[in-house]
Coordinates of C-alpha atoms and ligand atoms in Angstrom, one line a residue:
X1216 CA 92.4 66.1 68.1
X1217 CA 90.2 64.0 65.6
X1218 CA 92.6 63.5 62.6
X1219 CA 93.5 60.2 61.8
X1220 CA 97.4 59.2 61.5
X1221 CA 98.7 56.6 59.1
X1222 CA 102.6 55.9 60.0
X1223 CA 104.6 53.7 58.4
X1224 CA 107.0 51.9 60.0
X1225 CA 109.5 50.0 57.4
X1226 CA 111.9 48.3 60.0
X1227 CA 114.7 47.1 58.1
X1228 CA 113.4 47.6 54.6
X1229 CA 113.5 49.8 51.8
X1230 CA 117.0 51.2 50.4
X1231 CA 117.8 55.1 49.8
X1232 CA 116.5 54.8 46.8
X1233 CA 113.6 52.5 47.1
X1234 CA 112.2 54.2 49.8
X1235 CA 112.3 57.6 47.2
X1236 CA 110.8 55.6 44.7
X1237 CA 107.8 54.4 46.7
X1238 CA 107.7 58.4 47.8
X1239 CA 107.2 59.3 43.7
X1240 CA 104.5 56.4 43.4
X1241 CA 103.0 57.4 46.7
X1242 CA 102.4 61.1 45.9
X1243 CA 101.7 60.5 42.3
X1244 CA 98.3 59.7 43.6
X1245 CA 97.9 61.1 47.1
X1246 CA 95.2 63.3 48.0
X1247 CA 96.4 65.5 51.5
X1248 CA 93.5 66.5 53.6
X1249 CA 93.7 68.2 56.8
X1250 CA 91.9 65.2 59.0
X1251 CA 95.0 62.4 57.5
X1252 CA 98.4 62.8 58.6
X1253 CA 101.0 60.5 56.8
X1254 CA 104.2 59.4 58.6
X1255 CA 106.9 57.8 56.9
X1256 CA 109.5 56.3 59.2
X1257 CA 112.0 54.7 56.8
X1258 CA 115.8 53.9 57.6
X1259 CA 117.7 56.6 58.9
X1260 CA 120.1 56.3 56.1
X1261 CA 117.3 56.8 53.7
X1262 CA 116.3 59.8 56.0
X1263 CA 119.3 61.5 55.5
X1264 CA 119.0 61.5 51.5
X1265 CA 115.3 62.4 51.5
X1266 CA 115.0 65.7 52.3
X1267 CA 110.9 67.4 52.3
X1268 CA 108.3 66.2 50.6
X1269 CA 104.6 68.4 50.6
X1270 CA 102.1 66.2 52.5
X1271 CA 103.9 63.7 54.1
X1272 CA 105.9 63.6 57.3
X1273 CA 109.2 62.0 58.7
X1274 CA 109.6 59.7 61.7
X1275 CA 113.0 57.2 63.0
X1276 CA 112.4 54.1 64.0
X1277 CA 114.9 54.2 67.0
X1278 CA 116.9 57.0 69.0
X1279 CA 120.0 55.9 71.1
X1280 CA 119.0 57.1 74.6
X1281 CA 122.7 58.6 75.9
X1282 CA 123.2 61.8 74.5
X1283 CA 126.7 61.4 72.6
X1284 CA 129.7 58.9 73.1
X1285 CA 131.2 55.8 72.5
X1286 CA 128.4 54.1 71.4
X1287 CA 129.6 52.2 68.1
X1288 CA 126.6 52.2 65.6
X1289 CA 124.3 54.1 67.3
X1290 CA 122.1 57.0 66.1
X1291 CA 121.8 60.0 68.8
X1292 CA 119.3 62.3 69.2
X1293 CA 121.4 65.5 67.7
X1294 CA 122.4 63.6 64.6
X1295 CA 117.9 63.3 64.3
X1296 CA 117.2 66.4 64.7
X1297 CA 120.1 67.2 61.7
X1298 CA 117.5 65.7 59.5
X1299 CA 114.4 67.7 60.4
X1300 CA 111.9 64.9 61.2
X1301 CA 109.0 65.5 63.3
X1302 CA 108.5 61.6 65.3
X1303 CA 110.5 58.9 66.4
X1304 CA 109.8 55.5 67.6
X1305 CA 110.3 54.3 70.7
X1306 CA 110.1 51.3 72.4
X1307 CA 108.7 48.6 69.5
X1308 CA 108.6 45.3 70.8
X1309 CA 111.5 43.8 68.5
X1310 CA 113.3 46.0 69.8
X1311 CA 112.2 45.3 73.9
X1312 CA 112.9 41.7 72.6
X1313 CA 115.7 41.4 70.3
X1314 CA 117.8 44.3 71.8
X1315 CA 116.7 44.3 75.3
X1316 CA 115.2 47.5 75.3
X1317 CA 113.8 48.4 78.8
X1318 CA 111.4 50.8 80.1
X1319 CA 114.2 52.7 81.5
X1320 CA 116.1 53.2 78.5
X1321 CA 112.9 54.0 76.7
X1322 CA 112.0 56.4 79.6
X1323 CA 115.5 58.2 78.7
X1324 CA 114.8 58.2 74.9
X1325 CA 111.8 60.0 75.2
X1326 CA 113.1 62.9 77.4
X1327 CA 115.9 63.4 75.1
X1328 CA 113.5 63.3 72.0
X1329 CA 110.9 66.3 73.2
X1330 CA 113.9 68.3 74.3
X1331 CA 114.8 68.0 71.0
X1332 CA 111.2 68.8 70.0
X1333 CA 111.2 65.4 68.4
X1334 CA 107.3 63.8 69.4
X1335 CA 108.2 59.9 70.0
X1336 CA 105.9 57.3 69.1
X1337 CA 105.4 54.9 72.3
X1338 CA 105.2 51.0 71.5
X1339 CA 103.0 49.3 74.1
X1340 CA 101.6 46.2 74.1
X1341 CA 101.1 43.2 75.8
X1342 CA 102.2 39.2 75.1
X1343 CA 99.9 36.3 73.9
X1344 CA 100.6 34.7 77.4
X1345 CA 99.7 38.1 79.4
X1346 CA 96.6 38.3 77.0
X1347 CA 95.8 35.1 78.3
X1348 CA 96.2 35.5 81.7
X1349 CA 94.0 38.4 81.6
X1350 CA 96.9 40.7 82.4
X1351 CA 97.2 42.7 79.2
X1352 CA 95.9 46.0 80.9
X1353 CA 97.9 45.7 83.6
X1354 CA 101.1 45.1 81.3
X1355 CA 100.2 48.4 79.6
X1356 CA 99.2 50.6 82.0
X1357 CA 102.8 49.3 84.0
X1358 CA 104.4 49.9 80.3
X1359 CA 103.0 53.6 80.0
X1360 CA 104.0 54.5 84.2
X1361 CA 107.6 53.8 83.4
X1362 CA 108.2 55.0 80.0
X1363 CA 106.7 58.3 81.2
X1364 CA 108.2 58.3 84.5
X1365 CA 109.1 61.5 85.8
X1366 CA 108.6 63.4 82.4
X1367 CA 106.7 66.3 81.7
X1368 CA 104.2 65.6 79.9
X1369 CA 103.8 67.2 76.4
X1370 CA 102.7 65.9 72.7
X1371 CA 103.3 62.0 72.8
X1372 CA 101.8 59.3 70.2
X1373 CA 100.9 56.4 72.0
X1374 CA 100.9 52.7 69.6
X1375 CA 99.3 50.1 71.4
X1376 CA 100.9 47.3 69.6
X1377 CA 99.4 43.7 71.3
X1378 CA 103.1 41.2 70.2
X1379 CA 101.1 38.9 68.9
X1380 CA 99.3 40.7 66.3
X1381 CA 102.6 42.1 65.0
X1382 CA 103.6 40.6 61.8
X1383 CA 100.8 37.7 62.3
X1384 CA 98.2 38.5 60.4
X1385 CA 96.0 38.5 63.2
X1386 CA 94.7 42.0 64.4
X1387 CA 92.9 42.8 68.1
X1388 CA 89.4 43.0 67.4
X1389 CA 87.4 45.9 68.0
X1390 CA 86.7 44.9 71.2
X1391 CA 90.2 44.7 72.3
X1392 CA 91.0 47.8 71.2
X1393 CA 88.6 49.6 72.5
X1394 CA 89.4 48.0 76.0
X1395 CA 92.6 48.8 75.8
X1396 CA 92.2 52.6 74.7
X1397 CA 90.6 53.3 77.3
X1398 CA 92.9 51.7 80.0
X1399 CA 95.2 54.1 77.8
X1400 CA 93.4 57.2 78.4
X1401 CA 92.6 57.0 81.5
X1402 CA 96.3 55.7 82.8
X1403 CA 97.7 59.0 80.3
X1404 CA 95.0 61.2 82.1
X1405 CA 95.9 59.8 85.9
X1406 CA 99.9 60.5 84.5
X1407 CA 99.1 64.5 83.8
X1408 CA 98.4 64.5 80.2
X1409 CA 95.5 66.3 78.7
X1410 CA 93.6 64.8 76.0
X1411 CA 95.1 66.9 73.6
X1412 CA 98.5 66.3 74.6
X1413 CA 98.1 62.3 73.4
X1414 CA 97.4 60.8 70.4
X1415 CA 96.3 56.5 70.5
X1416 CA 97.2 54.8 67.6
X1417 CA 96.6 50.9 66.9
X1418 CA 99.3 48.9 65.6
X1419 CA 99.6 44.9 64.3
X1420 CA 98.3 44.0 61.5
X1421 CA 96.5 46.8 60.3
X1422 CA 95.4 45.7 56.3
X1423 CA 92.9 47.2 53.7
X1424 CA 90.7 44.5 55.0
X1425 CA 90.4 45.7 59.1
X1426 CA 91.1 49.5 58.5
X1427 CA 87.6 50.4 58.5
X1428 CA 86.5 48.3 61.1
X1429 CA 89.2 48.8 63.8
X1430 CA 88.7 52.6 62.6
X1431 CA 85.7 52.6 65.1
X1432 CA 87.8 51.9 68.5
X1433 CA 87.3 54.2 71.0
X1434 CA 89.8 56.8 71.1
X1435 CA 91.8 56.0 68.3
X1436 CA 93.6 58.5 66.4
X1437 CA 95.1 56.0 63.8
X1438 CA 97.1 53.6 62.8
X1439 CA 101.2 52.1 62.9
X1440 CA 101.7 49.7 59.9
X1441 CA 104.0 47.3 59.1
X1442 CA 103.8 44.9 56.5
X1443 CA 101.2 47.1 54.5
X1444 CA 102.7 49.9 54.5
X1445 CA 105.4 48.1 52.3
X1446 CA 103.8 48.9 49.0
X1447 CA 102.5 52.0 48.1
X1448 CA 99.5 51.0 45.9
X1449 CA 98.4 49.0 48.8
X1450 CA 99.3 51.9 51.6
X1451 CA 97.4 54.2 49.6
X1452 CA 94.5 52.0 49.3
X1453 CA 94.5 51.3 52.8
X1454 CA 94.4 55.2 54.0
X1455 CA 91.8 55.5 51.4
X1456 CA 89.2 53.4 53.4
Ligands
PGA810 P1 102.6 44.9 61.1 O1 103.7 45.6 62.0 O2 101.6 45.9 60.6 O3 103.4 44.2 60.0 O4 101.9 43.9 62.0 C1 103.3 46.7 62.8 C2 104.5 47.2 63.6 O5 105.4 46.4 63.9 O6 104.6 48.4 63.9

């Protein structure tokens, strides 16, 4: 599996509407080619009022892990699949932090999500302090045994997203990434996946400026970006390097 994948992850940003309108400036000058995949993962509400596009694909940002209920404001897996997307993100660290998100929950998110042929996007990544403390691969490796736990494995995009590059402006170097993808592998190997079942991605920071260079990792099959994905001049700039 040697494409690259660019996915977007827009948090809470981007209206119906403004998320269409970066679509129309986005493929105004987008050139599709079989090694780039382009996810999209914009609010669900803008989801909902999207509907296909050629060349680009469709991801959530979150999935509640029960199945239905009385879960006020939540989004469940059924009411997902209603809108034909192919990913779904799980697991991001604002959410582990600001919504208490554990591995468990995650864990339960995922099965629903490839039962619902839905491929999640795993968020891994380890702390400044755990970096640090020269802990960071034990952190992930721990992250990938729970949220896998028990599952069968089948297609899965791992994001190894370090915290404290998220939203910082400072990216893992080479080095690090490289490290840490193959801690990746081999824990996704050692869990029963093949290497064609998973896909590594790199996420924090990701700008025109490191593209190239973190392009070189080991193992990596792309990219989950914030903050420049934002604009699509600059997100099609970026997937052009
Ligand atoms: P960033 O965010 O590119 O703005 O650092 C990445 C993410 O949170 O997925």
């Amino acid at each position: 599996m040697n494409k690259i994948f660019y996915i977007a992850n827009w948090k809470m940003n981007k209206t119906a509407i403004e998320s269409k309108s970066f679509i129309e400036t986005f493929l105004s000058s987008y050139q599709k080619s079989e090694d780039k995949d382009v996810v999209l993962c914009p609010s669900v509400i803008a989801l909902s009022k999207l509907g296909n596009f050629e060349g680009i694909s469709f991801g959530a940002q979150n999935v509640n892990e029960q199945k239905s209920g009385a879960y006020t404001g939540e989004i469940s897996v059924d009411m997902l699949k209603e809108l034909n997307i192919k990913y779904c993100i799980v697991g991001h660290s604002e959410r582990r932090s600001l919504y208490k998100e554990t591995d468990n929950a995650i864990n339960d998110k995922i099965k629903l999500l490839t039962e619902a042929n839905i491929t999640p996007i795993l968020c891994i990544g380890e702390t400044w302090e755990q970096k640090q403390d020269a802990i960071g691969e034990e952190i992930v490796s721990n992250q990938l045994r729970s949220c896998l736990d028990g599952l069968e494995a089948c297609e899965i995009v791992i994001a190894y997203e370090p915290i404290w590059a998220i939203g910082t402006g400072l990216s893992a170097s080479l080095e690090d990434v490289s490290c840490m993808n193959t801690v990746i592998k081999k824990q996704m190997n050692k869990l029963g996946y093949m290497d064609d079942q998973f896909y590594i991605l790199y996420g924090g920071s990701v700008n025109i400026n490191n593209v190239n260079a973190l392009k070189k990792a080991k193992y990596i099959n792309g990219f989950l970006i914030g903050g420049a994905s934002l604009d699509a001049d600059n997100f099609l700039e970026l997937i052009k390097k």
